[in-house]
């Protein structure tokens, strides 16, 4: 329920704050007084687009604020608040504020927390519904017709399941398409990848191998020269001609002599020990030289093996654009992953195909349930609308609902067509046969039904009585009034028969502000006496007659 509305600097409204009661609220005013401006302000609260053109002259910002009371337990609204991290006031109220700046930027707040326009629209749709003068065009909209039937049938849970199943199917179909595309590409490259992988695996690559091969190749290629030089070093250490003792023998003799003489010159003992140390080091060097010399092979076969291996590695470098064995190993791993991924994609595709098949079965089952529910509800729904329309002086009216197959979507696999005839014969598509007055009556009946089945807390009718008059208008007013017994209903009207039904009556008027001298629109609640005069004005025009006043009182007393 709309409790309070505050508007500042919106078009012709300078400043406005007004409270609203429960029940049926009538809003009247002369043409051009600003009733549409009031609706425009409410539309901003509902998430409509706003820009700087909405700001009153001379102002920098426009502010519209509305306080609502949640319907029932408010679970749906509380869920929206929670999902968007908006604090719940705890008293069942929801405060929505919309601010428009001169720069064109807009901001929206719910309970003083900033929200985006989508959240605002979602929240407002649970709080208020505005039926504009042109909304009868929705009667030709198949989705609107479907939603009316689904509301009547109580298909909310099935529709939720259907939407989730449809989205899941579309998501899995998208994934299947992506995997299939990747798999086709992988298959096209699979033979090439496998061939490259096979070649690199046969190479038995080992990081650091090239450096080892390079060192071995140099040793094998120069083995003869190496052995000659090492043999010469061995000869120097241990001459083989017998004329000279080996270096080790000479040093050992020197060590003995110095040790003997040290009895007379003690300091020579240190020299003897140093000679011994040098002799041991030279013996070790000579042993290592001999070892290297003996291990150095003069093998042309091994040299060829090493050079062939190095040639293979360099050929692989050139072919694959690499400069190290480590890079070749990384490339081999890449080809291995590509081949593995191809196999993995095959498995993933098979899984997704099974998932898509299950999704289709699930969606089809839900669609079948929806179709049955709609067919079961179509006749009582049509009968209910027909009876309501006939009560508005279309005594011979016929209203039918046709359900036809349609491609699967979030709302099932049906399309709904409203068929109508005011004469009782040959009903055809409602968009092709109903007049403006008939459409207004049908739309009111649909809104009355929707209010009953959706628990909409606040409903606003903007001249839904357009195109009707007399007793029909009186009956439409009674229907709107009966809706006001269970919910808050605003009726913007030019018909006295409707205006007389309200529990509260507000007048929108236009005048010149004494303070600013600007033309402004205002709204105020009428007293019982003022209400009589306003209904009399609607009846008689600009000159209010005694007869009009008497008629106005009669209409109010009969309401």
Tab-separated table of N, CA and C in Angstrom, residues 299-456:
chain	number	residue	atom	x	y	z
A	299	UNK	N	87.829	-43.379	-30.089
A	299	UNK	CA	86.734	-44.155	-30.661
A	299	UNK	C	85.996	-43.342	-31.716
A	300	UNK	N	86.243	-43.696	-32.965
A	300	UNK	CA	85.536	-43.019	-34.065
A	300	UNK	C	84.047	-43.355	-34.014
A	301	UNK	N	83.697	-44.544	-33.586
A	301	UNK	CA	82.306	-44.962	-33.530
A	301	UNK	C	81.525	-44.110	-32.529
A	302	UNK	N	82.111	-43.929	-31.320
A	302	UNK	CA	81.428	-43.119	-30.307
A	302	UNK	C	81.326	-41.669	-30.757
A	303	UNK	N	82.367	-41.185	-31.419
A	303	UNK	CA	82.338	-39.810	-31.923
A	303	UNK	C	81.190	-39.626	-32.910
A	304	UNK	N	81.011	-40.621	-33.780
A	304	UNK	CA	79.916	-40.538	-34.752
A	304	UNK	C	78.563	-40.560	-34.039
A	305	UNK	N	78.453	-41.404	-32.998
A	305	UNK	CA	77.199	-41.473	-32.239
A	305	UNK	C	76.864	-40.117	-31.600
A	306	UNK	N	77.880	-39.519	-31.001
A	306	UNK	CA	77.673	-38.231	-30.333
A	306	UNK	C	77.288	-37.161	-31.350
A	307	UNK	N	78.000	-37.121	-32.479
A	307	UNK	CA	77.713	-36.096	-33.484
A	307	UNK	C	76.355	-36.318	-34.140
A	308	UNK	N	75.952	-37.582	-34.306
A	308	UNK	CA	74.611	-37.873	-34.844
A	308	UNK	C	73.529	-37.392	-33.881
A	309	UNK	N	73.771	-37.626	-32.590
A	309	UNK	CA	72.790	-37.184	-31.586
A	309	UNK	C	72.684	-35.666	-31.573
A	310	UNK	N	73.817	-35.005	-31.655
A	310	UNK	CA	73.807	-33.536	-31.665
A	310	UNK	C	73.114	-33.004	-32.923
A	311	UNK	N	73.350	-33.688	-34.042
A	311	UNK	CA	72.695	-33.278	-35.299
A	311	UNK	C	71.180	-33.405	-35.178
A	312	UNK	N	70.704	-34.517	-34.540
A	312	UNK	CA	69.269	-34.708	-34.329
A	312	UNK	C	68.680	-33.565	-33.505
A	313	UNK	N	69.384	-33.222	-32.423
A	313	UNK	CA	68.883	-32.151	-31.562
A	313	UNK	C	68.829	-30.822	-32.300
A	314	UNK	N	69.890	-30.512	-33.072
A	314	UNK	CA	69.892	-29.237	-33.811
A	314	UNK	C	68.814	-29.220	-34.895
A	315	UNK	N	68.564	-30.383	-35.498
A	315	UNK	CA	67.480	-30.452	-36.492
A	315	UNK	C	66.116	-30.178	-35.836
A	316	UNK	N	65.936	-30.738	-34.636
A	316	UNK	CA	64.691	-30.490	-33.908
A	316	UNK	C	64.565	-29.021	-33.511
A	317	UNK	N	65.703	-28.407	-33.117
A	317	UNK	CA	65.688	-26.973	-32.799
A	317	UNK	C	65.179	-26.171	-33.996
A	318	UNK	N	65.763	-26.487	-35.156
A	318	UNK	CA	65.429	-25.738	-36.366
A	318	UNK	C	63.969	-25.954	-36.762
A	319	UNK	N	63.519	-27.197	-36.689
A	319	UNK	CA	62.156	-27.520	-37.112
A	319	UNK	C	61.114	-26.849	-36.232
A	320	UNK	N	61.361	-26.833	-34.926
A	320	UNK	CA	60.351	-26.345	-33.994
A	320	UNK	C	60.636	-24.933	-33.470
A	321	UNK	N	61.688	-24.306	-33.991
A	321	UNK	CA	61.969	-22.941	-33.567
A	321	UNK	C	62.403	-22.837	-32.125
A	322	UNK	N	63.156	-23.825	-31.663
A	322	UNK	CA	63.623	-23.826	-30.274
A	322	UNK	C	65.127	-23.603	-30.239
A	323	UNK	N	65.634	-23.265	-29.056
A	323	UNK	CA	67.077	-23.050	-28.911
A	323	UNK	C	67.674	-23.895	-27.803
A	324	UNK	N	66.818	-24.578	-27.024
A	324	UNK	CA	67.320	-25.440	-25.946
A	324	UNK	C	66.496	-26.722	-25.898
A	325	UNK	N	67.084	-27.735	-25.280
A	325	UNK	CA	66.365	-28.996	-25.103
A	325	UNK	C	65.168	-28.787	-24.179
A	326	UNK	N	65.310	-27.881	-23.200
A	326	UNK	CA	64.206	-27.595	-22.286
A	326	UNK	C	62.986	-27.082	-23.055
A	327	UNK	N	63.224	-26.262	-24.072
A	327	UNK	CA	62.119	-25.747	-24.887
A	327	UNK	C	61.465	-26.877	-25.683
A	328	UNK	N	62.276	-27.813	-26.172
A	328	UNK	CA	61.722	-28.965	-26.891
A	328	UNK	C	60.855	-29.819	-25.967
A	329	UNK	N	61.311	-29.990	-24.734
A	329	UNK	CA	60.544	-30.786	-23.767
A	329	UNK	C	59.203	-30.092	-23.478
A	330	UNK	N	59.229	-28.759	-23.332
A	330	UNK	CA	57.991	-28.011	-23.098
A	330	UNK	C	57.042	-28.152	-24.283
A	331	UNK	N	57.602	-28.142	-25.492
A	331	UNK	CA	56.787	-28.295	-26.696
A	331	UNK	C	56.176	-29.694	-26.757
A	332	UNK	N	56.957	-30.681	-26.378
A	332	UNK	CA	56.448	-32.054	-26.348
A	332	UNK	C	55.265	-32.156	-25.380
A	333	UNK	N	55.395	-31.525	-24.209
A	333	UNK	CA	54.305	-31.525	-23.232
A	333	UNK	C	53.061	-30.845	-23.805
A	334	UNK	N	53.272	-29.783	-24.581
A	334	UNK	CA	52.148	-29.069	-25.193
A	334	UNK	C	51.401	-29.965	-26.176
A	335	UNK	N	52.159	-30.669	-27.023
A	335	UNK	CA	51.515	-31.586	-27.977
A	335	UNK	C	50.801	-32.720	-27.242
A	336	UNK	N	51.426	-33.180	-26.147
A	336	UNK	CA	50.812	-34.242	-25.350
A	336	UNK	C	49.483	-33.770	-24.766
A	337	UNK	N	49.458	-32.516	-24.259
A	337	UNK	CA	48.236	-31.949	-23.689
A	337	UNK	C	47.159	-31.794	-24.757
A	338	UNK	N	47.585	-31.366	-25.969
A	338	UNK	CA	46.626	-31.189	-27.064
A	338	UNK	C	45.979	-32.518	-27.435
A	339	UNK	N	46.788	-33.569	-27.492
A	339	UNK	CA	46.254	-34.896	-27.822
A	339	UNK	C	45.333	-35.382	-26.701
A	340	UNK	N	45.759	-35.130	-25.449
A	340	UNK	CA	44.929	-35.529	-24.305
A	340	UNK	C	43.620	-34.752	-24.291
A	341	UNK	N	43.708	-33.436	-24.562
A	341	UNK	CA	42.508	-32.600	-24.566
A	341	UNK	C	41.499	-33.068	-25.607
A	342	UNK	N	41.989	-33.536	-26.708
A	342	UNK	CA	41.082	-34.044	-27.743
A	342	UNK	C	40.265	-35.213	-27.195
A	343	UNK	N	40.940	-36.094	-26.481
A	343	UNK	CA	40.238	-37.223	-25.874
A	343	UNK	C	39.280	-36.742	-24.780
A	344	UNK	N	39.751	-35.730	-24.000
A	344	UNK	CA	38.912	-35.188	-22.929
A	344	UNK	C	37.676	-34.497	-23.507
A	345	UNK	N	37.866	-33.801	-24.627
A	345	UNK	CA	36.739	-33.127	-25.271
A	345	UNK	C	35.704	-34.126	-25.773
A	346	UNK	N	36.190	-35.255	-26.274
A	346	UNK	CA	35.270	-36.305	-26.710
A	346	UNK	C	34.395	-36.746	-25.542
A	347	UNK	N	35.037	-36.938	-24.381
A	347	UNK	CA	34.303	-37.362	-23.189
A	347	UNK	C	33.341	-36.267	-22.728
A	348	UNK	N	33.818	-35.005	-22.742
A	348	UNK	CA	32.982	-33.878	-22.332
A	348	UNK	C	31.776	-33.733	-23.257
A	349	UNK	N	31.991	-33.916	-24.544
A	349	UNK	CA	30.890	-33.802	-25.503
A	349	UNK	C	29.834	-34.866	-25.228
A	350	UNK	N	30.286	-36.078	-24.971
A	350	UNK	CA	29.342	-37.163	-24.686
A	350	UNK	C	28.526	-36.860	-23.428
A	351	UNK	N	29.202	-36.314	-22.389
A	351	UNK	CA	28.507	-35.957	-21.151
A	351	UNK	C	27.458	-34.877	-21.410
A	352	UNK	N	27.853	-33.855	-22.192
A	352	UNK	CA	26.932	-32.753	-22.472
A	352	UNK	C	25.756	-33.213	-23.326
A	353	UNK	N	26.008	-34.107	-24.260
A	353	UNK	CA	24.910	-34.631	-25.081
A	353	UNK	C	23.887	-35.349	-24.204
A	354	UNK	N	24.384	-36.113	-23.227
A	354	UNK	CA	23.474	-36.778	-22.291
A	354	UNK	C	22.725	-35.758	-21.436
A	355	UNK	N	23.458	-34.710	-21.004
A	355	UNK	CA	22.846	-33.664	-20.176
A	355	UNK	C	21.771	-32.926	-20.964
A	356	UNK	N	22.058	-32.588	-22.228
A	356	UNK	CA	21.078	-31.889	-23.066
A	356	UNK	C	19.834	-32.756	-23.247
A	357	UNK	N	20.062	-34.048	-23.467
A	357	UNK	CA	18.929	-34.964	-23.627
A	357	UNK	C	18.059	-34.976	-22.370
A	358	UNK	N	18.710	-35.007	-21.190
A	358	UNK	CA	17.956	-34.985	-19.925
A	358	UNK	C	17.237	-33.652	-19.759
A	359	UNK	N	17.930	-32.538	-20.114
A	359	UNK	CA	17.324	-31.212	-20.008
A	359	UNK	C	16.061	-31.118	-20.859
A	360	UNK	N	16.137	-31.653	-22.076
A	360	UNK	CA	14.986	-31.592	-22.985
A	360	UNK	C	13.816	-32.384	-22.428
A	361	UNK	N	14.120	-33.548	-21.865
A	361	UNK	CA	13.053	-34.353	-21.279
A	361	UNK	C	12.398	-33.624	-20.102
A	362	UNK	N	13.242	-33.016	-19.255
A	362	UNK	CA	12.725	-32.302	-18.089
A	362	UNK	C	11.880	-31.117	-18.525
A	363	UNK	N	12.394	-30.326	-19.496
A	363	UNK	CA	11.648	-29.158	-19.970
A	363	UNK	C	10.337	-29.578	-20.622
A	364	UNK	N	10.393	-30.628	-21.425
A	364	UNK	CA	9.167	-31.097	-22.090
A	364	UNK	C	8.124	-31.542	-21.071
A	365	UNK	N	8.590	-32.188	-20.002
A	365	UNK	CA	7.654	-32.645	-18.963
A	365	UNK	C	6.990	-31.454	-18.280
A	366	UNK	N	7.783	-30.421	-17.970
A	366	UNK	CA	7.216	-29.228	-17.321
A	366	UNK	C	6.275	-28.506	-18.278
A	367	UNK	N	6.673	-28.423	-19.565
A	367	UNK	CA	5.816	-27.780	-20.564
A	367	UNK	C	4.477	-28.511	-20.676
A	368	UNK	N	4.529	-29.818	-20.604
A	368	UNK	CA	3.285	-30.600	-20.662
A	368	UNK	C	2.384	-30.298	-19.465
A	369	UNK	N	2.999	-30.168	-18.281
A	369	UNK	CA	2.222	-29.832	-17.092
A	369	UNK	C	1.607	-28.437	-17.222
A	370	UNK	N	2.396	-27.508	-17.765
A	370	UNK	CA	1.886	-26.153	-17.962
A	370	UNK	C	0.716	-26.143	-18.956
A	371	UNK	N	0.894	-26.874	-20.050
A	371	UNK	CA	-0.180	-26.944	-21.058
A	371	UNK	C	-1.455	-27.496	-20.446
A	372	UNK	N	-1.324	-28.566	-19.667
A	372	UNK	CA	-2.506	-29.160	-19.020
A	372	UNK	C	-3.150	-28.160	-18.055
A	373	UNK	N	-2.318	-27.503	-17.257
A	373	UNK	CA	-2.852	-26.548	-16.282
A	373	UNK	C	-3.583	-25.411	-16.997
A	374	UNK	N	-3.007	-24.951	-18.109
A	374	UNK	CA	-3.647	-23.865	-18.854
A	374	UNK	C	-4.964	-24.318	-19.488
A	375	UNK	N	-4.952	-25.504	-20.043
A	375	UNK	CA	-6.184	-26.013	-20.652
A	375	UNK	C	-7.268	-26.219	-19.600
A	376	UNK	N	-6.859	-26.738	-18.424
A	376	UNK	CA	-7.829	-26.949	-17.355
A	376	UNK	C	-8.414	-25.618	-16.869
A	377	UNK	N	-7.579	-24.572	-16.878
A	377	UNK	CA	-8.014	-23.271	-16.352
A	377	UNK	C	-8.692	-22.398	-17.404
A	378	UNK	N	-8.487	-22.716	-18.686
A	378	UNK	CA	-8.941	-21.812	-19.756
A	378	UNK	C	-10.448	-21.574	-19.722
A	379	UNK	N	-11.249	-22.637	-19.509
A	379	UNK	CA	-12.708	-22.453	-19.534
A	379	UNK	C	-13.207	-21.678	-18.322
A	380	UNK	N	-12.832	-22.069	-17.085
A	380	UNK	CA	-13.291	-21.255	-15.948
A	380	UNK	C	-12.785	-19.811	-16.019
A	381	UNK	N	-11.552	-19.629	-16.532
A	381	UNK	CA	-11.020	-18.271	-16.700
A	381	UNK	C	-11.875	-17.485	-17.684
A	382	UNK	N	-12.155	-18.093	-18.845
A	382	UNK	CA	-12.958	-17.424	-19.879
A	382	UNK	C	-14.368	-17.146	-19.362
A	383	UNK	N	-14.928	-18.106	-18.637
A	383	UNK	CA	-16.280	-17.916	-18.101
A	383	UNK	C	-16.311	-16.753	-17.111
A	384	UNK	N	-15.263	-16.673	-16.284
A	384	UNK	CA	-15.195	-15.604	-15.289
A	384	UNK	C	-15.117	-14.236	-15.960
A	385	UNK	N	-14.250	-14.116	-16.975
A	385	UNK	CA	-14.125	-12.838	-17.687
A	385	UNK	C	-15.417	-12.528	-18.445
A	386	UNK	N	-15.994	-13.551	-19.056
A	386	UNK	CA	-17.251	-13.351	-19.794
A	386	UNK	C	-18.347	-12.827	-18.869
A	387	UNK	N	-18.483	-13.441	-17.699
A	387	UNK	CA	-19.524	-13.014	-16.761
A	387	UNK	C	-19.281	-11.580	-16.288
A	388	UNK	N	-18.000	-11.253	-16.047
A	388	UNK	CA	-17.685	-9.890	-15.604
A	388	UNK	C	-17.995	-8.877	-16.697
A	389	UNK	N	-17.641	-9.222	-17.940
A	389	UNK	CA	-17.890	-8.313	-19.063
A	389	UNK	C	-19.391	-8.140	-19.282
A	390	UNK	N	-20.114	-9.226	-19.178
A	390	UNK	CA	-21.579	-9.129	-19.365
A	390	UNK	C	-22.222	-8.256	-18.290
A	391	UNK	N	-21.625	-8.238	-17.109
A	391	UNK	CA	-22.173	-7.383	-16.039
A	391	UNK	C	-21.975	-5.914	-16.341
A	392	UNK	N	-21.114	-5.621	-17.326
A	392	UNK	CA	-20.878	-4.234	-17.735
A	392	UNK	C	-21.632	-3.923	-19.023
A	393	UNK	N	-22.854	-4.462	-19.133
A	393	UNK	CA	-23.800	-4.174	-20.220
A	393	UNK	C	-23.297	-4.612	-21.599
A	394	UNK	N	-22.592	-5.724	-21.608
A	394	UNK	CA	-22.308	-6.417	-22.871
A	394	UNK	C	-22.966	-7.791	-22.713
A	395	UNK	N	-24.311	-7.785	-22.702
A	395	UNK	CA	-25.087	-8.957	-22.299
A	395	UNK	C	-24.854	-10.187	-23.157
A	396	UNK	N	-24.510	-9.982	-24.414
A	396	UNK	CA	-24.349	-11.122	-25.320
A	396	UNK	C	-22.874	-11.460	-25.567
A	397	UNK	N	-22.005	-10.832	-24.823
A	397	UNK	CA	-20.564	-10.998	-25.064
A	397	UNK	C	-20.126	-12.452	-24.884
A	398	UNK	N	-19.193	-12.841	-25.728
A	398	UNK	CA	-18.571	-14.165	-25.640
A	398	UNK	C	-17.055	-13.957	-25.506
A	399	UNK	N	-16.469	-14.657	-24.549
A	399	UNK	CA	-15.018	-14.577	-24.335
A	399	UNK	C	-14.479	-15.993	-24.259
A	400	UNK	N	-13.517	-16.301	-25.102
A	400	UNK	CA	-12.926	-17.642	-25.123
A	400	UNK	C	-11.411	-17.542	-25.085
A	401	UNK	N	-10.796	-18.640	-24.677
A	401	UNK	CA	-9.336	-18.731	-24.652
A	401	UNK	C	-8.899	-19.907	-25.502
A	402	UNK	N	-8.068	-19.640	-26.488
A	402	UNK	CA	-7.501	-20.701	-27.321
A	402	UNK	C	-6.045	-20.919	-26.944
A	403	UNK	N	-5.680	-22.172	-26.790
A	403	UNK	CA	-4.290	-22.533	-26.480
A	403	UNK	C	-3.731	-23.320	-27.649
A	404	UNK	N	-2.657	-22.808	-28.221
A	404	UNK	CA	-2.060	-23.427	-29.405
A	404	UNK	C	-0.594	-23.755	-29.136
A	405	UNK	N	-0.069	-24.779	-29.831
A	405	UNK	CA	1.347	-25.129	-29.644
A	405	UNK	C	2.272	-24.003	-30.117
A	406	UNK	N	3.420	-23.915	-29.457
A	406	UNK	CA	4.422	-22.911	-29.816
A	406	UNK	C	5.797	-23.475	-29.481
A	407	UNK	N	6.861	-22.907	-30.061
A	407	UNK	CA	8.217	-23.365	-29.717
A	407	UNK	C	8.466	-23.202	-28.213
A	408	UNK	N	9.250	-24.101	-27.659
A	408	UNK	CA	9.537	-24.046	-26.226
A	408	UNK	C	10.251	-22.741	-25.873
A	409	UNK	N	9.894	-22.199	-24.703
A	409	UNK	CA	10.515	-20.971	-24.200
A	409	UNK	C	10.476	-21.016	-22.683
A	410	UNK	N	10.842	-19.908	-22.059
A	410	UNK	CA	10.813	-19.843	-20.601
A	410	UNK	C	9.407	-20.007	-20.044
A	411	UNK	N	8.400	-19.738	-20.883
A	411	UNK	CA	7.016	-19.809	-20.415
A	411	UNK	C	6.286	-21.054	-20.906
A	412	UNK	N	7.027	-22.016	-21.428
A	412	UNK	CA	6.394	-23.253	-21.869
A	412	UNK	C	6.378	-23.409	-23.366
A	413	UNK	N	5.424	-24.201	-23.850
A	413	UNK	CA	5.355	-24.483	-25.294
A	413	UNK	C	3.966	-24.176	-25.837
A	414	UNK	N	3.369	-23.095	-25.301
A	414	UNK	CA	2.024	-22.714	-25.727
A	414	UNK	C	1.995	-21.250	-26.138
A	415	UNK	N	1.003	-20.916	-26.925
A	415	UNK	CA	0.631	-19.529	-27.142
A	415	UNK	C	-0.848	-19.411	-26.838
A	416	UNK	N	-1.226	-18.281	-26.250
A	416	UNK	CA	-2.611	-18.076	-25.833
A	416	UNK	C	-3.240	-16.985	-26.690
A	417	UNK	N	-4.475	-17.222	-27.076
A	417	UNK	CA	-5.200	-16.240	-27.885
A	417	UNK	C	-6.557	-15.972	-27.242
A	418	UNK	N	-6.809	-14.686	-26.928
A	418	UNK	CA	-8.112	-14.293	-26.404
A	418	UNK	C	-9.052	-14.030	-27.578
A	419	UNK	N	-10.191	-14.689	-27.552
A	419	UNK	CA	-11.197	-14.529	-28.602
A	419	UNK	C	-12.415	-13.827	-28.010
A	420	UNK	N	-13.002	-12.876	-28.769
A	420	UNK	CA	-14.089	-12.075	-28.215
A	420	UNK	C	-15.120	-11.754	-29.287
A	421	UNK	N	-16.349	-11.682	-28.836
A	421	UNK	CA	-17.434	-11.212	-29.696
A	421	UNK	C	-18.460	-10.518	-28.809
A	422	UNK	N	-18.800	-9.292	-29.136
A	422	UNK	CA	-19.795	-8.568	-28.337
A	422	UNK	C	-21.213	-8.990	-28.701
A	423	UNK	N	-21.367	-9.636	-29.862
A	423	UNK	CA	-22.702	-10.032	-30.322
A	423	UNK	C	-23.042	-11.463	-29.972
A	424	UNK	N	-22.059	-12.230	-29.491
A	424	UNK	CA	-22.317	-13.599	-29.095
A	424	UNK	C	-22.081	-14.622	-30.177
A	425	UNK	N	-21.659	-14.189	-31.373
A	425	UNK	CA	-21.404	-15.141	-32.455
A	425	UNK	C	-20.033	-14.871	-33.065
A	426	UNK	N	-19.439	-15.933	-33.572
A	426	UNK	CA	-18.170	-15.864	-34.301
A	426	UNK	C	-17.086	-15.056	-33.565
A	427	UNK	N	-16.701	-15.493	-32.376
A	427	UNK	CA	-15.622	-14.764	-31.683
A	427	UNK	C	-14.317	-14.832	-32.480
A	428	UNK	N	-13.623	-13.708	-32.547
A	428	UNK	CA	-12.332	-13.631	-33.239
A	428	UNK	C	-11.305	-13.011	-32.300
A	429	UNK	N	-10.068	-12.934	-32.786
A	429	UNK	CA	-8.972	-12.383	-31.981
A	429	UNK	C	-9.388	-11.034	-31.399
A	430	UNK	N	-9.220	-10.888	-30.105
A	430	UNK	CA	-9.695	-9.702	-29.400
A	430	UNK	C	-9.119	-8.409	-29.955
A	431	UNK	N	-7.892	-8.471	-30.504
A	431	UNK	CA	-7.255	-7.269	-31.030
A	431	UNK	C	-7.930	-6.783	-32.312
A	432	UNK	N	-8.713	-7.647	-32.940
A	432	UNK	CA	-9.287	-7.300	-34.236
A	432	UNK	C	-10.775	-6.937	-34.172
A	433	UNK	N	-11.381	-7.114	-32.992
A	433	UNK	CA	-12.835	-6.971	-32.979
A	433	UNK	C	-13.369	-5.996	-31.957
A	434	UNK	N	-12.638	-5.774	-30.846
A	434	UNK	CA	-13.200	-4.991	-29.749
A	434	UNK	C	-13.018	-3.495	-29.982
A	435	UNK	N	-14.052	-2.723	-29.615
A	435	UNK	CA	-13.976	-1.264	-29.684
A	435	UNK	C	-13.233	-0.738	-28.462
A	436	UNK	N	-12.990	0.592	-28.441
A	436	UNK	CA	-12.280	1.170	-27.304
A	436	UNK	C	-13.013	0.971	-25.999
A	437	UNK	N	-14.325	1.197	-26.005
A	437	UNK	CA	-15.099	1.005	-24.783
A	437	UNK	C	-15.131	-0.442	-24.339
A	438	UNK	N	-15.208	-1.350	-25.304
A	438	UNK	CA	-15.197	-2.774	-24.973
A	438	UNK	C	-13.855	-3.201	-24.401
A	439	UNK	N	-12.806	-2.685	-24.992
A	439	UNK	CA	-11.462	-3.015	-24.490
A	439	UNK	C	-11.284	-2.512	-23.061
A	440	UNK	N	-11.795	-1.314	-22.764
A	440	UNK	CA	-11.681	-0.779	-21.408
A	440	UNK	C	-12.386	-1.690	-20.416
A	441	UNK	N	-13.587	-2.173	-20.788
A	441	UNK	CA	-14.339	-3.046	-19.893
A	441	UNK	C	-13.631	-4.397	-19.704
A	442	UNK	N	-13.133	-4.948	-20.809
A	442	UNK	CA	-12.419	-6.229	-20.710
A	442	UNK	C	-11.172	-6.078	-19.854
A	443	UNK	N	-10.455	-4.980	-20.053
A	443	UNK	CA	-9.222	-4.770	-19.298
A	443	UNK	C	-9.511	-4.609	-17.813
A	444	UNK	N	-10.579	-3.914	-17.485
A	444	UNK	CA	-10.948	-3.768	-16.082
A	444	UNK	C	-11.260	-5.128	-15.470
A	445	UNK	N	-11.977	-5.949	-16.202
A	445	UNK	CA	-12.294	-7.291	-15.704
A	445	UNK	C	-11.028	-8.110	-15.478
A	446	UNK	N	-10.085	-7.997	-16.399
A	446	UNK	CA	-8.815	-8.718	-16.252
A	446	UNK	C	-8.029	-8.202	-15.056
A	447	UNK	N	-8.006	-6.875	-14.876
A	447	UNK	CA	-7.284	-6.299	-13.749
A	447	UNK	C	-7.925	-6.716	-12.432
A	448	UNK	N	-9.271	-6.770	-12.421
A	448	UNK	CA	-9.963	-7.200	-11.209
A	448	UNK	C	-9.603	-8.643	-10.874
A	449	UNK	N	-9.552	-9.472	-11.912
A	449	UNK	CA	-9.168	-10.872	-11.704
A	449	UNK	C	-7.711	-10.951	-11.226
A	450	UNK	N	-6.814	-10.179	-11.846
A	450	UNK	CA	-5.400	-10.223	-11.473
A	450	UNK	C	-5.213	-9.759	-10.037
A	451	UNK	N	-5.951	-8.720	-9.645
A	451	UNK	CA	-5.840	-8.229	-8.268
A	451	UNK	C	-6.217	-9.312	-7.274
A	452	UNK	N	-7.198	-10.143	-7.652
A	452	UNK	CA	-7.659	-11.208	-6.769
A	452	UNK	C	-6.614	-12.316	-6.629
A	453	UNK	N	-5.918	-12.614	-7.735
A	453	UNK	CA	-5.020	-13.776	-7.740
A	453	UNK	C	-3.551	-13.431	-7.515
A	454	UNK	N	-3.187	-12.162	-7.587
A	454	UNK	CA	-1.776	-11.800	-7.396
A	454	UNK	C	-1.534	-11.016	-6.125
A	455	UNK	N	-2.576	-10.656	-5.409
A	455	UNK	CA	-2.441	-9.903	-4.154
A	455	UNK	C	-1.636	-8.627	-4.361
A	456	UNK	N	-1.898	-7.930	-5.459
A	456	UNK	CA	-1.231	-6.660	-5.714
A	456	UNK	C	-1.687	-5.640	-4.663
